[in-house]
N, CA, C and O of each residue as an XYZ file, in Angstrom:
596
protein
N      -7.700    -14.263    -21.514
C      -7.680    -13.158    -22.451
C      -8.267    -11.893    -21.816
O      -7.674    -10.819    -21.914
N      -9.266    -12.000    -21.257
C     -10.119    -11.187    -20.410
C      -9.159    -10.261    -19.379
O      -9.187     -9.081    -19.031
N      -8.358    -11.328    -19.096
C      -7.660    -10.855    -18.052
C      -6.551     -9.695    -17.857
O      -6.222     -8.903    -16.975
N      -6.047    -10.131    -19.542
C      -4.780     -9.554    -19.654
C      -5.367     -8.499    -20.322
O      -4.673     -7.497    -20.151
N      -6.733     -8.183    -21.288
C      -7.318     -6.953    -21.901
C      -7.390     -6.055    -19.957
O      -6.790     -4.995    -19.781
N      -7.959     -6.539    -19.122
C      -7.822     -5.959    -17.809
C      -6.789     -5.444    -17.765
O      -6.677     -4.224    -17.644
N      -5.972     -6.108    -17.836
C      -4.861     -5.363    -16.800
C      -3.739     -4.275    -17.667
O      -2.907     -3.462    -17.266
N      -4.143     -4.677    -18.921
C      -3.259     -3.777    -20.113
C      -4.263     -2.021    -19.808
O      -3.884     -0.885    -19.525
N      -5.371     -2.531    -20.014
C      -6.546     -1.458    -19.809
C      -6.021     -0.109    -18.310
O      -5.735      1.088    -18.332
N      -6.115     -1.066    -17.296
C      -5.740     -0.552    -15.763
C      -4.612     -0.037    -16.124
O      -4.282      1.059    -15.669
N      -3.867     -0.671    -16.939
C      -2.004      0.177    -16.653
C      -1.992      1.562    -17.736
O      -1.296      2.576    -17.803
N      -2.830      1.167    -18.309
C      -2.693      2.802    -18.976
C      -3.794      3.517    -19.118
O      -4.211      4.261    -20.006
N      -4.205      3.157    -18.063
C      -5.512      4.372    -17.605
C      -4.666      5.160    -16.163
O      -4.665      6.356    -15.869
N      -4.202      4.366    -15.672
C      -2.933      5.046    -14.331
C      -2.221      5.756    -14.786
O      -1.753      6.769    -14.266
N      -1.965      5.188    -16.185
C      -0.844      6.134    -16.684
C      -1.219      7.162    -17.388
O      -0.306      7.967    -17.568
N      -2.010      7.380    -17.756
C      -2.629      8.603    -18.498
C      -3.365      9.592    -17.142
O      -3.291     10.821    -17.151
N      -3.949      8.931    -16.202
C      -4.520      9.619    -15.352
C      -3.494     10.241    -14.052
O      -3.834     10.897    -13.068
N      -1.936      9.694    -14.523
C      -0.827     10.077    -13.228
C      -0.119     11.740    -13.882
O       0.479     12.631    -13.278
N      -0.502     11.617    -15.279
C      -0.097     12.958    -15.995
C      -0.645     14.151    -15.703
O      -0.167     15.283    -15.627
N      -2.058     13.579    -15.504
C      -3.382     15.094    -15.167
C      -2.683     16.674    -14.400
O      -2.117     16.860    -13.323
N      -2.901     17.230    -15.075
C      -2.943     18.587    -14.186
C      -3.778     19.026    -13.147
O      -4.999     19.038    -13.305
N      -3.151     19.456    -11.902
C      -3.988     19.414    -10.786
C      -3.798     20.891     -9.972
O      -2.730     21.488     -9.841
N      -4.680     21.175     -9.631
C      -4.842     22.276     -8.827
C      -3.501     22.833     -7.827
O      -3.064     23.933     -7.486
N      -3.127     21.336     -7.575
C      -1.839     21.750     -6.365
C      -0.308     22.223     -7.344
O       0.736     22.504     -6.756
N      -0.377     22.235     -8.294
C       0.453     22.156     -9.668
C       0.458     24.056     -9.578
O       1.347     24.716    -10.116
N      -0.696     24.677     -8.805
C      -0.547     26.030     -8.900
C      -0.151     26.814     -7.727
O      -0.015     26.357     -6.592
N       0.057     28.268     -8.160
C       0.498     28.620     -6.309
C      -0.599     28.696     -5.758
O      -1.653     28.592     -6.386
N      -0.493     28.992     -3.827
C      -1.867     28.758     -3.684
C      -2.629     30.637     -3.331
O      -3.787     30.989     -3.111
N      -1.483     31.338     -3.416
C      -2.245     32.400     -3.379
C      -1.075     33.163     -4.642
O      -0.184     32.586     -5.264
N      -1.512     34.717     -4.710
C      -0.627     35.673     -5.008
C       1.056     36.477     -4.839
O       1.918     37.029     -5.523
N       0.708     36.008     -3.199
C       1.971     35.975     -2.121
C       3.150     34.676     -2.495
O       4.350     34.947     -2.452
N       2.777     33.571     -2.781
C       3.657     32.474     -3.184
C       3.577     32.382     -5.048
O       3.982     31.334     -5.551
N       2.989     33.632     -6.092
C       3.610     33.285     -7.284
C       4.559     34.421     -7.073
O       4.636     35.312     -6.227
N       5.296     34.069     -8.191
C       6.609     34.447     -8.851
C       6.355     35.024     -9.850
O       6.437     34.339    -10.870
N       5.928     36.554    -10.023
C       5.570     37.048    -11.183
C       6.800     38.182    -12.071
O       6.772     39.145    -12.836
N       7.683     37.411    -11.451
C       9.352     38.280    -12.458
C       9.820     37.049    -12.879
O      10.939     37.088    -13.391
N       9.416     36.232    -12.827
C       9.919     34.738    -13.745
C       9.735     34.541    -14.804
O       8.612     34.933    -15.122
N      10.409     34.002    -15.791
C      10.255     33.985    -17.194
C       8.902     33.943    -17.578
O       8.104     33.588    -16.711
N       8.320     34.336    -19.100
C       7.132     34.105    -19.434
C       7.092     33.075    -20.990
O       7.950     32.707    -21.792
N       6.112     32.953    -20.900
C       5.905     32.102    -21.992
C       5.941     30.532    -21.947
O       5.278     30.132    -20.990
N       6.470     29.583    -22.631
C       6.358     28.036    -22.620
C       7.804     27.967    -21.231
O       8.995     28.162    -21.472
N       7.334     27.712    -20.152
C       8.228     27.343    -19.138
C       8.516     26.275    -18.500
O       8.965     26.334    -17.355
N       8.324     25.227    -19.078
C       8.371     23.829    -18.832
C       7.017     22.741    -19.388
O       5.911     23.187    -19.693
N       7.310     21.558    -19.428
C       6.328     20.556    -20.150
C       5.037     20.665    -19.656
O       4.476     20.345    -18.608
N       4.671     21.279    -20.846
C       3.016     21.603    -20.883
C       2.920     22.828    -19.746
O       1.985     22.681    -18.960
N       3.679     23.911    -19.562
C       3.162     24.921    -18.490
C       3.735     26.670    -19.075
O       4.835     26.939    -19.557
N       2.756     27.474    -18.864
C       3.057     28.535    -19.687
C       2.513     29.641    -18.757
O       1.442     29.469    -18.174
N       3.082     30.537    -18.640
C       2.819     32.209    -18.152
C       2.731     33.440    -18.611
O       3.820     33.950    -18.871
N       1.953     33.979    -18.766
C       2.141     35.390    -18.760
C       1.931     36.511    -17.710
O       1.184     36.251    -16.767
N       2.479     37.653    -17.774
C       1.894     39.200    -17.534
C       1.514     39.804    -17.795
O       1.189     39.703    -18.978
N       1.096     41.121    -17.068
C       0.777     42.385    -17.398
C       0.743     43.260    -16.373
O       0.877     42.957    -15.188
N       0.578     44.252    -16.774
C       0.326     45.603    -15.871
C      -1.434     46.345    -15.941
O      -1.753     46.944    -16.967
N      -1.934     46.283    -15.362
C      -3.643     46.435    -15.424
C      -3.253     48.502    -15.049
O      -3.449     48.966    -13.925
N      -2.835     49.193    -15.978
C      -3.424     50.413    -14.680
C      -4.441     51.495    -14.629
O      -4.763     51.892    -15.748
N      -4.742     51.792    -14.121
C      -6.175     52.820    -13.301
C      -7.080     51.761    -13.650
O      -7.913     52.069    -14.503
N      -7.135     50.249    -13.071
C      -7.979     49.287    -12.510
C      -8.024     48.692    -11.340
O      -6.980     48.366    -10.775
N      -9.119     48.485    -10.855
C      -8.819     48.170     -9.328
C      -8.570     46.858     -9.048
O      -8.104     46.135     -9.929
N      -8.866     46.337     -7.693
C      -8.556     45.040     -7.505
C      -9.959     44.260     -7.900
O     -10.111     43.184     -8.477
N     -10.742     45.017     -7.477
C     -11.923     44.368     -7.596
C     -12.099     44.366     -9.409
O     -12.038     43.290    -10.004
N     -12.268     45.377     -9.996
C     -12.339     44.692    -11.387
C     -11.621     43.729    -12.279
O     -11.950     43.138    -13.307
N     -10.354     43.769    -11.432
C      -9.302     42.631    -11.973
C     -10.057     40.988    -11.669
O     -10.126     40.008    -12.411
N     -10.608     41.234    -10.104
C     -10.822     39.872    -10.019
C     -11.959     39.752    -10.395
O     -12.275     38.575    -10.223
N     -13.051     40.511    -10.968
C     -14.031     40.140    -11.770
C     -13.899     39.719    -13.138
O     -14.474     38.874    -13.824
N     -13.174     40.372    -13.294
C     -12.661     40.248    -15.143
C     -11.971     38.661    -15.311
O     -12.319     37.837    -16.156
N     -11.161     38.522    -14.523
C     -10.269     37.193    -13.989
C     -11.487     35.734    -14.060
O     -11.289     34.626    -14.558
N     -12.839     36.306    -13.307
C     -13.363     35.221    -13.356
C     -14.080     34.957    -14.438
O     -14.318     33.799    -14.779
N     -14.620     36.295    -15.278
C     -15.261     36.370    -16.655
C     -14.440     35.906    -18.006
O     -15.056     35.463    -18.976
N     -12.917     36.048    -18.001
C     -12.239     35.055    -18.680
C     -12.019     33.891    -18.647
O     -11.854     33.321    -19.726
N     -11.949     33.203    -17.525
C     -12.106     31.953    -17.498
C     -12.952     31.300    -18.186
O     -12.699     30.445    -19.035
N     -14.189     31.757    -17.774
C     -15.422     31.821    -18.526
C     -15.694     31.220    -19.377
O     -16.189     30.111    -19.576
N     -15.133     32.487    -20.253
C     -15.231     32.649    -21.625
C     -14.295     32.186    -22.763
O     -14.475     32.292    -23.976
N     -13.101     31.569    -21.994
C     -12.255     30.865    -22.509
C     -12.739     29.113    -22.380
O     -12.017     28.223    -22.828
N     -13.714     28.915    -21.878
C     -13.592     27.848    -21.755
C     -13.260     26.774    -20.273
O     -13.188     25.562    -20.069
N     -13.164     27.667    -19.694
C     -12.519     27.200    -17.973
C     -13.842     27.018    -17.014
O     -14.457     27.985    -16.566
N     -14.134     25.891    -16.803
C     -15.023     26.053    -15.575
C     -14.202     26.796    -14.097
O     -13.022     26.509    -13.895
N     -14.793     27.551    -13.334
C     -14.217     28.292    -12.301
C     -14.248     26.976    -11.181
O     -15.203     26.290    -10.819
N     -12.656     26.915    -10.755
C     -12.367     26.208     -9.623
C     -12.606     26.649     -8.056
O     -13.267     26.096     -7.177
N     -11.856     27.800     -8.037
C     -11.773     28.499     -6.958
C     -11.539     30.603     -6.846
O     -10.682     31.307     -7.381
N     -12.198     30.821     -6.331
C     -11.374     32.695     -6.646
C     -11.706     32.944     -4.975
O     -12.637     32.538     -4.279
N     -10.980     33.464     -4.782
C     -10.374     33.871     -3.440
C      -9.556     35.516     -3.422
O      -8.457     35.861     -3.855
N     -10.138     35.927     -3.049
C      -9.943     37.830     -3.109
C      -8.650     37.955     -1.529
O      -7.605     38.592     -1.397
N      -9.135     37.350     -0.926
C      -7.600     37.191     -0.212
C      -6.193     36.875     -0.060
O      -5.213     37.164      0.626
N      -6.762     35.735     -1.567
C      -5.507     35.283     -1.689
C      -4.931     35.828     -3.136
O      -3.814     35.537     -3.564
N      -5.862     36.646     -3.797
C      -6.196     37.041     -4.689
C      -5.546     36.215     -5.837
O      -4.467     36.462     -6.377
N      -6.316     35.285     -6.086
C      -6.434     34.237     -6.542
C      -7.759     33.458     -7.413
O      -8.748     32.956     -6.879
N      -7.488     33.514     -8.781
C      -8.661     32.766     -9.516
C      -8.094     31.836    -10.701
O      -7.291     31.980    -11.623
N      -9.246     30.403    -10.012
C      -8.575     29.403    -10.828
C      -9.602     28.812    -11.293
O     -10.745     28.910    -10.845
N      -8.963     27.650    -12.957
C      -9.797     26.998    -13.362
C      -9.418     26.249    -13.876
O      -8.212     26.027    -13.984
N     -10.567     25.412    -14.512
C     -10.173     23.661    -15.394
C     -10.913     23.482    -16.430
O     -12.138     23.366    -16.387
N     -10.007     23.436    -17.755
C     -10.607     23.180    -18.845
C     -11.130     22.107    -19.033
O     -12.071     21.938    -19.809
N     -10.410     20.920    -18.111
C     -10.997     19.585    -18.695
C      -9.820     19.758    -19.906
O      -8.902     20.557    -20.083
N     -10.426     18.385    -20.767
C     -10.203     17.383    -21.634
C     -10.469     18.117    -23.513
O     -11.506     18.291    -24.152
N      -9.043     18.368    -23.855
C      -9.270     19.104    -25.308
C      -8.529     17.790    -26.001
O      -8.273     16.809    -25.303
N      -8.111     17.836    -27.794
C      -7.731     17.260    -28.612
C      -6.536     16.628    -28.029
O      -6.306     15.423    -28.136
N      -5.536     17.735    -27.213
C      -4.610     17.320    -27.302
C      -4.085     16.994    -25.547
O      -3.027     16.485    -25.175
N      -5.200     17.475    -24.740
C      -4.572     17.258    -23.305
C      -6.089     16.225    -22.250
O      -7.311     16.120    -22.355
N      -5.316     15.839    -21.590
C      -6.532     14.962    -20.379
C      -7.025     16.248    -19.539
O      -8.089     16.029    -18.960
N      -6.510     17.507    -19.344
C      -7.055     18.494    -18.641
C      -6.222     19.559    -18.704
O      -5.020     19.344    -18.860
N      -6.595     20.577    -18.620
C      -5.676     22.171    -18.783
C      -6.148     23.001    -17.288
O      -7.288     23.465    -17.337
N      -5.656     23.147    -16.443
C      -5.681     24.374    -15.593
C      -5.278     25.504    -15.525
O      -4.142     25.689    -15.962
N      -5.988     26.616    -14.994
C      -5.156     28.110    -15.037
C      -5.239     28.703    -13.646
O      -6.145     28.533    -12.830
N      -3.998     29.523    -13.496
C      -4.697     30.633    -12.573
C      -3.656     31.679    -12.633
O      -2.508     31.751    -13.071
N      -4.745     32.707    -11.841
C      -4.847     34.034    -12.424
C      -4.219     34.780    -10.815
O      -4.833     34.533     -9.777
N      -3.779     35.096    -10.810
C      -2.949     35.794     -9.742
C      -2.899     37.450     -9.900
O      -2.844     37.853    -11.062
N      -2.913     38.568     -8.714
C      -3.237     39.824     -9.062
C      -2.196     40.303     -7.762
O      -1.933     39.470     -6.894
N      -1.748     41.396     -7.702
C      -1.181     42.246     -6.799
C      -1.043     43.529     -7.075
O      -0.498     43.789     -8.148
N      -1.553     44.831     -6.078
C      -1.363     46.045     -6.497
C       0.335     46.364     -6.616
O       1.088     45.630     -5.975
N       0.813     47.288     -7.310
C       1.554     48.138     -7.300
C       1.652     49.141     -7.353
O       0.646     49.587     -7.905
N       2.454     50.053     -7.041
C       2.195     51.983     -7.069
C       1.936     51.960     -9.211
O       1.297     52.939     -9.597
N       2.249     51.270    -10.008
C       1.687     51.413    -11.410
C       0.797     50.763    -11.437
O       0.694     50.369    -12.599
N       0.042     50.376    -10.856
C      -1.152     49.101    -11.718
C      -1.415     47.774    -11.271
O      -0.339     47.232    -11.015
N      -2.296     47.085    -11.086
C      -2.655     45.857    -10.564
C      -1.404     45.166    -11.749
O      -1.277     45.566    -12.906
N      -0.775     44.323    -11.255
C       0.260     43.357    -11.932
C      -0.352     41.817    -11.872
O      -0.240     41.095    -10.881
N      -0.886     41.514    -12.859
C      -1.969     40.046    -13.373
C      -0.365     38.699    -13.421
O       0.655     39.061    -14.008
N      -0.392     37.975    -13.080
C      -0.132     36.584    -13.579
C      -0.837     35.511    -14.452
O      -1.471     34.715    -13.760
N      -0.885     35.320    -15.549
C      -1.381     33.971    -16.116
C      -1.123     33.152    -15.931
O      -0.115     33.060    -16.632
N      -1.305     31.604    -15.091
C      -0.456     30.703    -15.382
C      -0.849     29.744    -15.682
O      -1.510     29.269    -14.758
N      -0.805     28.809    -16.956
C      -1.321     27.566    -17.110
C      -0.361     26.064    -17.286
O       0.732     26.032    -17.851
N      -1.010     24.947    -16.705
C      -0.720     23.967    -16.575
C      -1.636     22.917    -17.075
O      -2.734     22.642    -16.591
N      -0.835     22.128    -18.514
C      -1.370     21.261    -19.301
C      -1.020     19.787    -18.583
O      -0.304     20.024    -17.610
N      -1.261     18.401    -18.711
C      -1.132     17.500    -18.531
C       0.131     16.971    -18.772
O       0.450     16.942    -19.960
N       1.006     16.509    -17.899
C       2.076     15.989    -17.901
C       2.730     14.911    -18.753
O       3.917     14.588    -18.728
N       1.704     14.379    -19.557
C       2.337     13.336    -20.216
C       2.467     13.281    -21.229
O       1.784     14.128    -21.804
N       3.089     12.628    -21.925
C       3.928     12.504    -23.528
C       2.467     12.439    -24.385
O       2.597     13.015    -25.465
N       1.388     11.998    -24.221
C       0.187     11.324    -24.954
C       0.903     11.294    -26.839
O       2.036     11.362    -27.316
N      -0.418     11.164    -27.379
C       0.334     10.828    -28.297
C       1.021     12.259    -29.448
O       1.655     12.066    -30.485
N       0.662     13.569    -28.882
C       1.038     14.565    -29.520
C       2.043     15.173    -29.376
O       2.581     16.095    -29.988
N       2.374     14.350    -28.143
C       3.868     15.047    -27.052
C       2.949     16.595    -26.422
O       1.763     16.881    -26.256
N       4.377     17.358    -26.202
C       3.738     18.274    -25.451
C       3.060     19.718    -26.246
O       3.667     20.786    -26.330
N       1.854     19.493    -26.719
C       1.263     20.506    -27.445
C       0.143     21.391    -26.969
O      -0.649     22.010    -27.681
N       0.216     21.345    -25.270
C      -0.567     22.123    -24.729
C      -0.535     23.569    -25.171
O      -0.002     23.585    -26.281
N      -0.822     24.613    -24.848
C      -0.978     25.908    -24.913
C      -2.095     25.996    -25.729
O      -3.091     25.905    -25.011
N      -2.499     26.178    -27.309
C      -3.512     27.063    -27.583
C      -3.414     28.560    -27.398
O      -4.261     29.323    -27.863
N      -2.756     28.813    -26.966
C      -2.436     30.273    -26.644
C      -3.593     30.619    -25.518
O      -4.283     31.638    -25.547
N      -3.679     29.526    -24.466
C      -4.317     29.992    -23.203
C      -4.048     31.039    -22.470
O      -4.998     31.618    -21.943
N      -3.100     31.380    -22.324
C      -2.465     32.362    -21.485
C      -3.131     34.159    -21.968
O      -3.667     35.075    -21.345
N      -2.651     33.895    -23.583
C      -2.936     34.930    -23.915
C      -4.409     35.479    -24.449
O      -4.941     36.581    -24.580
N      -4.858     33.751    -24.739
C      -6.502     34.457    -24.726
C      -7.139     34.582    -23.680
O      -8.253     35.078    -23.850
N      -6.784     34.238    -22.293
C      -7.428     34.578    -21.172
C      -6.820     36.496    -20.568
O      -7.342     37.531    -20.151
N      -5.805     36.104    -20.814
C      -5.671     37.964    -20.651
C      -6.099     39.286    -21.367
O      -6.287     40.402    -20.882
N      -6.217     38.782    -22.849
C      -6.894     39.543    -23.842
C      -8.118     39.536    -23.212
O      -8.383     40.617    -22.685
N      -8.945     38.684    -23.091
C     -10.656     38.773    -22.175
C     -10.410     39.766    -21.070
O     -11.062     40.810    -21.067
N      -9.538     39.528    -20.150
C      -9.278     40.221    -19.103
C      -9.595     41.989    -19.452
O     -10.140     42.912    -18.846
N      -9.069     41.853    -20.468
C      -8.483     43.339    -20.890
C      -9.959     43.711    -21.636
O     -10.713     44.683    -21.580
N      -9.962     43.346    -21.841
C     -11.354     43.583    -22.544
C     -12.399     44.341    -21.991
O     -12.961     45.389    -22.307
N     -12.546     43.247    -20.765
C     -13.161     43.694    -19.216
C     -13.241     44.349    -18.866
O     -14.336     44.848    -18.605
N     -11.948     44.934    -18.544
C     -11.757     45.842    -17.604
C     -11.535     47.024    -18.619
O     -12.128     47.957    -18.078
N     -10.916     47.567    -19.992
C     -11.302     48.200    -20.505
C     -12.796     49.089    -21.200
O     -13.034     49.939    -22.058
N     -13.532     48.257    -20.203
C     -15.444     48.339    -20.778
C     -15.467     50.148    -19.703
O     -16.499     50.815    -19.640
């Protein structure tokens, strides 16, 4: 009995833990996202937004970038000003085993141009796919916030 509570246990702990959202799930800098690609719910459990930041610099973008995370709830993974690049991990909400984001920046002759991008957990669990929360957009609203101070 023992045995088979084991091994029922093991097979869907693999399986819940093969869904996770993972860091490599994002681009790894600014240069490799795609920020003219659709926005909004863009595949199971993964969502994007934009914007246009202007008369803000780079540097307040990527401060603001890491102060939303923040404040949304994201422990900070990684931020990288070279790659201009800031990422994070919600961990474990109602409805997902983990939520990641990242935040992508590039100047343009109008305005630092922001990427949101988040990535919920891959698997059906039992809500199906009900990631978002409107991550995307409450981490850019913070943003804005920010950098509007």
């Amino acid at each position: 009995m023992f045995k088979r509570i084991s091994k029922v246990f093991l097979i869907a702990t693999t399986a819940a833990l093969s869904g996770c959202a993972s860091q490599s799930m994002l681009p790894s800098s600014s240069s490799d996202a795609d920020f003219s690609a659709p926005e909004g719910k863009v595949g199971w459990s993964s969502y994007r937004e934009t914007a246009l930041f202007r008369n803000a610099s780079e540097e307040q973008v990527y401060d603001a970038a890491k102060l939303a995370l923040g404040e949304t709830g994201f422990a900070l993974r990684s931020a990288d000003r070279s790659a201009r690049r800031v990422t994070g991990e919600h961990g474990i909400t109602l409805h997902d085993w983990n939520v990641i984001a990242g935040i992508y920046y590039k100047p343009t002759p109008a305005g630092i141009r922001v990427l949101v991008q988040v990535e919920g957990s891959k698997d059906t669990g039992f809500s199906g796919d009900v990631t978002g929360d409107g991550w995307t957009g409450k981490i850019m609203s913070r943003m804005r916030q920010h950098i509007g101070r």
